CSV table of C-alpha atoms and ligand atoms in Angstrom, one decimal:
chain,number,residue,atom,x,y,z
A,1,MET,CA,167.9,123.5,87.2
A,2,LYS,CA,165.7,122.1,84.5
A,3,THR,CA,164.1,118.8,85.4
A,4,LEU,CA,163.5,116.2,82.8
A,5,GLU,CA,159.9,115.3,83.5
A,6,MET,CA,158.4,112.4,81.5
A,7,THR,CA,155.1,113.0,79.8
A,8,ASP,CA,152.2,110.7,80.8
A,9,LYS,CA,152.6,108.9,77.4
A,10,GLU,CA,156.3,108.3,78.0
A,11,LYS,CA,155.7,107.0,81.5
A,12,THR,CA,152.9,104.7,80.3
A,13,GLN,CA,155.2,103.3,77.5
A,14,GLN,CA,157.9,102.6,80.1
A,15,VAL,CA,155.4,100.8,82.3
A,16,TRP,CA,153.9,98.9,79.3
A,17,ALA,CA,157.4,97.6,78.4
A,18,LYS,CA,158.4,96.6,82.0
A,19,ARG,CA,158.5,93.0,83.0
A,20,PRO,CA,156.9,91.9,85.2
A,21,ILE,CA,154.3,94.6,85.1
A,22,VAL,CA,152.3,94.9,88.3
A,23,ILE,CA,148.9,96.7,88.2
A,24,SER,CA,147.0,97.1,91.5
A,25,GLY,CA,144.3,99.2,93.1
A,26,PRO,CA,140.8,98.8,94.4
A,27,CYS,CA,138.1,96.8,92.7
A,28,SER,CA,136.1,100.0,92.7
A,29,ALA,CA,136.9,103.7,93.3
A,30,GLU,CA,134.7,104.6,96.2
A,31,THR,CA,135.7,108.0,97.5
A,32,GLU,CA,138.4,110.5,96.7
A,33,GLU,CA,140.2,109.8,100.0
A,34,GLN,CA,140.1,106.0,99.4
A,35,VAL,CA,141.6,106.3,95.9
A,36,LEU,CA,144.3,108.7,97.0
A,37,ALA,CA,145.3,106.8,100.1
A,38,THR,CA,145.4,103.5,98.1
A,39,ALA,CA,147.5,105.0,95.4
A,40,GLN,CA,149.9,106.5,98.0
A,41,ARG,CA,150.3,103.3,99.9
A,42,LEU,CA,150.7,101.3,96.7
A,43,ALA,CA,153.4,103.7,95.5
A,44,ALA,CA,155.1,103.4,98.8
A,45,THR,CA,155.6,99.7,98.2
A,46,GLY,CA,157.8,100.5,95.3
A,47,LYS,CA,156.5,97.4,93.6
A,48,VAL,CA,153.5,98.7,91.7
A,49,ASP,CA,153.7,100.1,88.2
A,50,ALA,CA,150.1,101.2,87.5
A,51,LEU,CA,147.0,102.0,89.5
A,52,ARG,CA,143.7,100.3,88.6
A,53,ALA,CA,140.3,101.3,89.8
A,54,GLY,CA,136.8,100.3,88.6
A,55,ILE,CA,134.7,103.3,87.8
A,56,TRP,CA,131.8,101.6,86.1
A,57,LYS,CA,131.1,98.2,87.7
A,58,PRO,CA,129.2,95.5,85.8
A,59,ARG,CA,127.5,93.6,88.7
A,60,THR,CA,125.7,90.3,88.5
A,61,LYS,CA,122.6,91.5,90.3
A,62,PRO,CA,120.9,94.9,90.4
A,63,GLY,CA,121.0,96.8,93.6
A,64,MET,CA,124.7,96.2,94.2
A,65,PHE,CA,127.2,99.0,94.0
A,66,GLU,CA,127.5,99.7,90.3
A,67,GLY,CA,130.5,102.1,90.5
A,68,ILE,CA,130.9,105.7,91.3
A,69,GLY,CA,130.8,106.7,87.6
A,70,ALA,CA,132.6,109.5,85.8
A,71,LYS,CA,132.7,111.5,89.1
A,72,GLY,CA,135.6,109.2,90.2
A,73,LEU,CA,137.8,110.0,87.2
A,74,PRO,CA,139.2,113.3,88.6
A,75,TRP,CA,140.2,111.3,91.7
A,76,LEU,CA,142.3,109.0,89.5
A,77,GLN,CA,143.8,112.1,87.9
A,78,ALA,CA,144.7,113.4,91.3
A,79,ALA,CA,146.1,110.1,92.4
A,80,LYS,CA,148.4,110.0,89.3
A,81,LYS,CA,149.5,113.5,90.1
A,82,ALA,CA,150.4,112.6,93.6
A,83,THR,CA,152.2,109.3,92.9
A,84,GLY,CA,153.3,109.3,89.3
A,85,LEU,CA,151.4,106.0,88.8
A,86,PRO,CA,149.7,105.7,85.4
A,87,THR,CA,146.0,104.8,85.8
A,88,ALA,CA,143.9,101.9,84.4
A,89,VAL,CA,140.2,101.7,84.1
A,90,GLU,CA,137.6,99.2,82.7
A,91,VAL,CA,135.5,100.5,79.8
A,92,ALA,CA,132.4,98.9,78.3
A,93,THR,CA,130.8,101.6,76.2
A,94,ALA,CA,131.8,104.4,73.8
A,95,LYS,CA,130.7,106.9,76.4
A,96,GLN,CA,133.0,105.4,79.0
A,97,VAL,CA,135.9,105.4,76.6
A,98,GLU,CA,135.4,109.1,75.9
A,99,ALA,CA,135.0,110.0,79.6
A,100,ALA,CA,138.1,108.0,80.6
A,101,LEU,CA,140.3,109.6,77.9
A,102,THR,CA,139.0,113.1,78.8
A,103,PHE,CA,140.4,112.5,82.2
A,104,ASP,CA,143.7,111.1,80.9
A,105,VAL,CA,143.3,107.5,82.0
A,106,ASP,CA,146.5,105.9,80.6
A,107,ILE,CA,145.5,102.2,80.1
A,108,LEU,CA,142.0,100.9,79.3
A,109,TRP,CA,140.8,97.4,79.9
A,110,ILE,CA,137.8,95.5,78.5
A,111,GLY,CA,136.1,93.4,81.3
A,112,ALA,CA,135.1,89.8,81.1
A,113,ARG,CA,131.5,90.6,80.8
A,114,THR,CA,132.2,92.9,77.8
A,115,THR,CA,134.5,90.5,75.9
A,116,VAL,CA,131.6,88.0,75.7
A,117,ASN,CA,129.6,90.5,73.6
A,118,PRO,CA,130.9,91.4,70.1
A,119,PHE,CA,128.5,94.4,69.9
A,120,SER,CA,130.0,95.9,73.0
A,121,VAL,CA,133.6,95.2,72.0
A,122,GLN,CA,132.9,96.7,68.6
A,123,GLU,CA,131.4,99.8,70.1
A,124,VAL,CA,134.5,100.2,72.3
A,125,ALA,CA,136.8,99.5,69.3
A,126,ASP,CA,135.0,102.2,67.2
A,127,ALA,CA,135.4,104.7,70.0
A,128,LEU,CA,139.1,104.0,70.1
A,129,ARG,CA,139.7,104.6,66.4
A,130,GLY,CA,142.6,107.0,66.0
A,131,VAL,CA,143.5,106.9,69.7
A,132,ASP,CA,146.9,105.9,71.0
A,133,VAL,CA,146.2,104.1,74.3
A,134,PRO,CA,147.2,100.6,75.5
A,135,VAL,CA,144.2,98.3,75.8
A,136,LEU,CA,144.0,95.1,77.8
A,137,VAL,CA,141.4,92.5,76.9
A,138,LYS,CA,140.2,90.2,79.6
A,139,ASN,CA,139.2,86.7,78.8
A,140,PRO,CA,135.4,86.3,78.3
A,141,ILE,CA,133.4,84.8,81.2
A,142,ASN,CA,132.9,81.6,79.2
A,143,PRO,CA,135.9,79.4,78.1
A,144,ASP,CA,135.8,80.4,74.4
A,145,LEU,CA,139.1,81.3,72.9
A,146,GLU,CA,137.5,82.4,69.6
A,147,LEU,CA,135.6,85.1,71.4
A,148,TRP,CA,138.7,86.2,73.3
A,149,GLY,CA,140.7,86.3,70.1
A,150,GLY,CA,137.8,88.0,68.3
A,151,GLY,CA,137.9,90.8,70.9
A,152,VAL,CA,141.6,91.3,70.4
A,153,GLU,CA,141.1,91.5,66.6
A,154,ARG,CA,138.4,94.1,66.9
A,155,ILE,CA,140.6,96.3,69.0
A,156,ALA,CA,143.6,95.7,66.7
A,157,ARG,CA,141.5,96.6,63.6
A,158,ALA,CA,140.6,99.9,65.3
A,159,GLY,CA,144.3,100.7,65.0
A,160,ILE,CA,145.3,100.1,68.7
A,161,LYS,CA,149.0,99.0,68.7
A,162,ASP,CA,149.5,98.2,72.3
A,163,ILE,CA,147.2,95.4,73.1
A,164,GLY,CA,147.6,92.9,76.0
A,165,LEU,CA,145.6,90.0,77.5
A,166,ILE,CA,144.3,89.6,81.0
A,167,HIS,CA,143.6,86.0,82.2
A,168,ARG,CA,141.0,86.2,85.0
A,169,GLY,CA,139.6,82.7,84.8
A,170,PHE,CA,136.3,81.3,83.5
A,171,SER,CA,132.9,80.8,85.0
A,172,SER,CA,132.0,77.2,85.6
A,173,TYR,CA,128.9,75.7,87.1
A,174,GLY,CA,129.1,74.3,90.6
A,175,ASN,CA,131.4,74.9,93.4
A,176,THR,CA,135.1,74.8,92.8
A,177,GLN,CA,137.9,76.2,94.9
A,178,PHE,CA,138.0,79.2,92.5
A,179,ARG,CA,135.5,81.9,91.9
A,180,ASN,CA,136.5,81.6,88.2
A,181,ALA,CA,138.4,78.4,87.2
A,182,PRO,CA,141.8,79.4,85.8
A,183,MET,CA,141.7,76.6,83.0
A,184,TRP,CA,145.4,77.4,82.5
A,185,HIS,CA,145.6,75.4,79.3
A,186,LEU,CA,143.3,77.9,77.6
A,187,ALA,CA,145.4,80.9,78.6
A,188,ILE,CA,148.5,79.0,77.4
A,189,GLU,CA,146.8,78.3,74.1
A,190,MET,CA,145.9,82.0,73.8
A,191,LYS,CA,149.6,82.8,74.5
A,192,LEU,CA,150.5,80.6,71.6
A,193,ARG,CA,147.9,82.2,69.3
A,194,PHE,CA,149.1,85.7,70.1
A,195,PRO,CA,152.8,85.3,71.0
A,196,ASP,CA,153.5,89.0,70.6
A,197,LEU,CA,150.9,90.2,73.2
A,198,PRO,CA,151.8,90.5,76.8
A,199,ILE,CA,149.6,88.4,79.1
A,200,ILE,CA,148.8,89.4,82.6
A,201,ASN,CA,147.2,87.2,85.3
A,202,ASP,CA,144.5,88.4,87.5
A,203,PRO,CA,144.6,86.2,90.6
A,204,SER,CA,141.9,88.3,92.4
A,205,HIS,CA,139.1,87.4,90.1
A,206,ILE,CA,140.3,83.8,89.7
A,207,CYS,CA,140.4,83.2,93.5
A,208,GLY,CA,137.6,85.3,94.8
A,209,ASN,CA,139.3,85.1,98.2
A,210,ARG,CA,142.6,86.2,99.7
A,211,ASP,CA,144.0,82.8,100.5
A,212,GLY,CA,144.7,81.6,97.0
A,213,LEU,CA,146.2,84.8,95.6
A,214,PHE,CA,149.8,83.9,96.1
A,215,ASP,CA,149.7,80.4,94.6
A,216,VAL,CA,147.9,81.6,91.5
A,217,ALA,CA,150.2,84.5,91.0
A,218,GLN,CA,153.3,82.3,91.5
A,219,LYS,CA,151.9,79.8,89.0
A,220,ALA,CA,151.3,82.5,86.5
A,221,ILE,CA,154.9,83.7,86.9
A,222,ASP,CA,156.2,80.1,86.6
A,223,LEU,CA,154.2,79.9,83.3
A,224,ASP,CA,156.1,83.0,82.0
A,225,TYR,CA,153.3,85.5,82.3
A,226,ASP,CA,154.3,89.1,81.8
A,227,GLY,CA,152.7,90.4,85.0
A,228,VAL,CA,149.8,90.5,87.4
A,229,MET,CA,146.8,92.6,88.2
A,230,ILE,CA,145.8,92.2,91.8
A,231,GLU,CA,143.1,94.2,93.7
A,232,SER,CA,144.1,96.1,96.8
A,233,HIS,CA,142.1,98.3,99.2
A,234,ILE,CA,143.0,100.3,102.3
A,235,ASP,CA,140.2,98.5,104.2
A,236,PRO,CA,139.5,95.3,102.3
A,237,ASP,CA,136.8,94.0,104.6
A,238,ASN,CA,134.7,97.1,104.1
A,239,ALA,CA,135.2,97.4,100.3
A,240,TRP,CA,132.1,98.2,98.4
A,241,SER,CA,132.7,95.4,95.9
A,242,ASP,CA,134.8,92.2,95.9
A,243,ALA,CA,135.6,92.6,99.7
A,244,LYS,CA,136.6,89.0,100.1
A,245,GLN,CA,139.4,89.1,97.6
A,246,GLN,CA,141.1,92.4,98.2
A,247,VAL,CA,144.3,92.8,100.2
A,248,THR,CA,145.9,95.9,101.8
A,249,PRO,CA,148.8,97.5,99.8
A,250,GLU,CA,151.2,96.3,102.6
A,251,ARG,CA,150.0,92.7,102.3
A,252,LEU,CA,150.4,93.0,98.5
A,253,LYS,CA,154.0,94.1,99.0
A,254,GLU,CA,154.7,91.0,101.2
A,255,MET,CA,153.1,88.8,98.5
A,256,LEU,CA,155.1,90.4,95.7
A,257,GLU,CA,158.3,90.0,97.7
A,258,ALA,CA,157.6,86.3,98.3
A,259,ILE,CA,157.0,85.5,94.6
A,260,VAL,CA,159.9,83.9,92.8
A,261,TRP,CA,160.2,85.9,89.6
A,262,ARG,CA,161.4,83.4,87.2
A,263,LYS,CA,162.4,84.3,83.7
A,264,GLU,CA,162.8,82.3,80.5
A,265,SER,CA,166.6,81.7,80.5
A,266,LYS,CA,167.6,82.1,76.9
A,267,ASP,CA,171.3,82.7,77.4
A,268,ASN,CA,172.4,80.4,80.2
A,269,SER,CA,173.7,77.5,78.2
A,270,GLU,CA,174.4,75.2,81.2
A,271,LEU,CA,170.8,75.6,82.5
A,272,GLN,CA,169.5,75.1,79.0
A,273,GLY,CA,171.6,71.9,78.6
A,274,GLY,CA,170.0,70.4,81.8
A,275,LEU,CA,166.6,71.5,80.5
A,276,GLU,CA,167.3,70.0,77.1
A,277,LYS,CA,167.9,66.6,78.6
A,278,LEU,CA,164.7,66.7,80.5
A,279,ARG,CA,162.8,67.8,77.5
A,280,GLN,CA,164.2,65.0,75.4
A,281,GLN,CA,163.0,62.5,78.1
A,282,ILE,CA,159.6,64.1,77.8
A,283,ASN,CA,159.6,63.9,74.0
A,284,HIS,CA,160.6,60.3,74.2
A,285,LEU,CA,157.7,59.5,76.7
A,286,ASP,CA,155.2,61.4,74.6
A,287,ASP,CA,156.2,59.4,71.5
A,288,GLU,CA,155.8,56.2,73.5
A,289,MET,CA,152.4,57.2,74.8
A,290,LEU,CA,151.1,57.9,71.3
A,291,GLN,CA,152.3,54.5,70.2
A,292,ILE,CA,150.6,52.8,73.1
A,293,ILE,CA,147.3,54.8,72.5
A,294,SER,CA,147.4,53.8,68.9
A,295,GLN,CA,147.8,50.1,69.9
A,296,ARG,CA,144.9,50.5,72.3
A,297,MET,CA,142.7,51.9,69.4
A,298,LYS,CA,143.6,48.9,67.2
A,299,ILE,CA,142.2,46.7,69.9
A,300,ALA,CA,139.1,48.9,70.0
A,301,ASP,CA,138.8,48.3,66.3
A,302,LYS,CA,138.8,44.5,66.9
A,303,ILE,CA,136.2,44.9,69.7
A,304,GLY,CA,134.1,46.9,67.3
A,305,GLN,CA,134.3,44.1,64.8
A,306,TYR,CA,133.3,41.6,67.4
A,307,LYS,CA,130.4,43.6,68.6
A,308,LYS,CA,129.2,44.1,65.0
A,309,GLU,CA,129.3,40.3,64.3
A,310,ASN,CA,127.4,39.6,67.5
A,311,ASN,CA,125.0,42.5,67.2
A,312,LEU,CA,126.1,44.2,70.5
A,313,THR,CA,125.8,47.9,71.5
A,314,ILE,CA,129.0,49.9,71.4
A,315,LEU,CA,128.6,51.5,74.8
A,316,GLN,CA,128.4,49.0,77.6
A,317,THR,CA,127.9,51.2,80.6
A,318,ASN,CA,128.9,48.7,83.3
A,319,ARG,CA,132.1,47.8,81.7
A,320,TRP,CA,133.1,51.5,81.3
A,321,GLN,CA,132.2,52.3,85.0
A,322,GLU,CA,134.4,49.4,86.0
A,323,ILE,CA,137.4,50.8,84.0
A,324,LEU,CA,136.8,54.3,85.4
A,325,ASP,CA,136.8,53.1,89.1
A,326,LYS,CA,139.9,51.0,88.6
A,327,MET,CA,141.8,53.7,86.8
A,328,MET,CA,140.9,56.5,89.2
A,329,ALA,CA,142.1,54.4,92.1
A,330,LYS,CA,145.3,53.5,90.3
A,331,GLY,CA,146.0,57.0,89.0
A,332,GLU,CA,145.7,58.6,92.4
A,333,LYS,CA,148.3,56.2,93.8
A,334,LEU,CA,150.5,57.2,90.9
A,335,GLY,CA,150.3,60.9,91.8
A,336,LEU,CA,147.9,61.9,89.0
A,337,SER,CA,145.0,64.2,89.9
A,338,LYS,CA,141.4,62.9,89.7
A,339,ASP,CA,140.5,65.7,87.4
A,340,PHE,CA,143.3,64.7,84.9
A,341,ILE,CA,142.4,61.0,85.0
A,342,MET,CA,138.8,61.9,84.3
A,343,LYS,CA,139.7,64.1,81.3
A,344,TYR,CA,142.2,61.6,80.0
A,345,LEU,CA,139.8,58.6,80.3
A,346,ASP,CA,137.0,60.6,78.7
A,347,ALA,CA,139.1,61.5,75.7
A,348,VAL,CA,140.4,57.9,75.3
A,349,HIS,CA,136.9,56.5,75.7
A,350,LEU,CA,135.5,58.9,73.1
A,351,GLU,CA,138.2,58.1,70.6
A,352,SER,CA,137.7,54.4,71.2
A,353,ILE,CA,133.9,54.7,70.7
A,354,ASN,CA,134.6,56.6,67.4
A,355,HIS,CA,136.9,53.8,66.2
A,356,GLN,CA,134.3,51.2,67.0
A,357,LYS,CA,131.5,53.2,65.4
A,358,ASN,CA,133.6,53.5,62.2
A,359,ILE,CA,133.9,49.7,62.1
A,360,MET,CA,130.2,49.2,62.9
A,361,ASP,CA,129.2,51.7,60.2
A,362,ALA,CA,131.5,50.2,57.5
A,363,GLN,CA,129.7,48.1,54.9
B,401,PEP,C1,137.4,93.9,87.8
B,401,PEP,O1,138.6,93.9,87.3
B,401,PEP,O2,137.1,94.5,88.8
B,401,PEP,C2,136.4,93.1,87.1
B,401,PEP,C3,135.1,93.5,87.1
B,401,PEP,O3,136.9,92.1,86.5
B,401,PEP,P1,136.2,91.0,85.5
B,401,PEP,O4,135.8,91.7,84.3
B,401,PEP,O5,137.4,90.1,85.3
B,401,PEP,O6,135.1,90.3,86.2
B,402,MN,MN1,136.7,93.3,91.2
């Protein structure tokens, strides 16, 4: 009997179109056995669509494991043959693109440390000219949407038609609960700028540990992401890179089973009706908030006038500290996070100072 086998390209297209798309595999390919065993155990979960593995690893410090290099590419080929899972690899140079394509890697991604550098992204883009392969662009390390969008545009101009985004969080100074702060609002803004591109969340590099993975993945799905990329390893504690954040394929399966896979309900009119009511309430409150803020700024104008007439400075530090302390305490009681109150007050304060400055500067 003749079997209808799909080509690699057809299989990849099927995976690219699937929602949610789940990509998993080790941070780094380490040995042939490890790649093969990970792929087989991932395939056995029945929940993974593509196999990722880092071949060239950009590491923060020299002397760390910098990837097995092109030697690992045939291992991925063998893993695909054994499991049927399309493969995905990070590329940062033209040479890496060529090597990956020579060994039939199905999906390429541009890492966070590459997206920050337009020279590198352009080099990768030039190497991709005339090639039909899906490319995922990770957000740059720093919270700069122009740079992320610029990376996407460079790849698009090279003629790549299947482009996607990976949100892996942003580097921020000081300790936070995350290895890379998600800054969800930036990813949401990116989704609005590029509504036709799928966006995948990478909880592994956001969290940097195993504990937070589920919550971040669930949040991404709640925010209507198109899928997740999560690192997995057959022996996470002994992984050669990112040991703290990797999970076994079996743990990954449990996690994926626990996630509530929500979808945008476009056709259920009853649900939409309920949602519509809540949205109207929100619109109403947003209108009111704008009115109130505008009233507040009118008072700031009056204060500016008063300070001008009496030759006082605009910024009176003690007064502002007093407001901050009071509002932080109040806001917390009202169920608002400290982080939000800080951002909100900073924004209001800045606007208020600008209003006062305009009054002071007016002739
Ligand atoms: C990775 O996916 O293993 C990786 C290096 O990620 P990032 O570019 O997000 O740091
Ligand atoms: Mn990693």
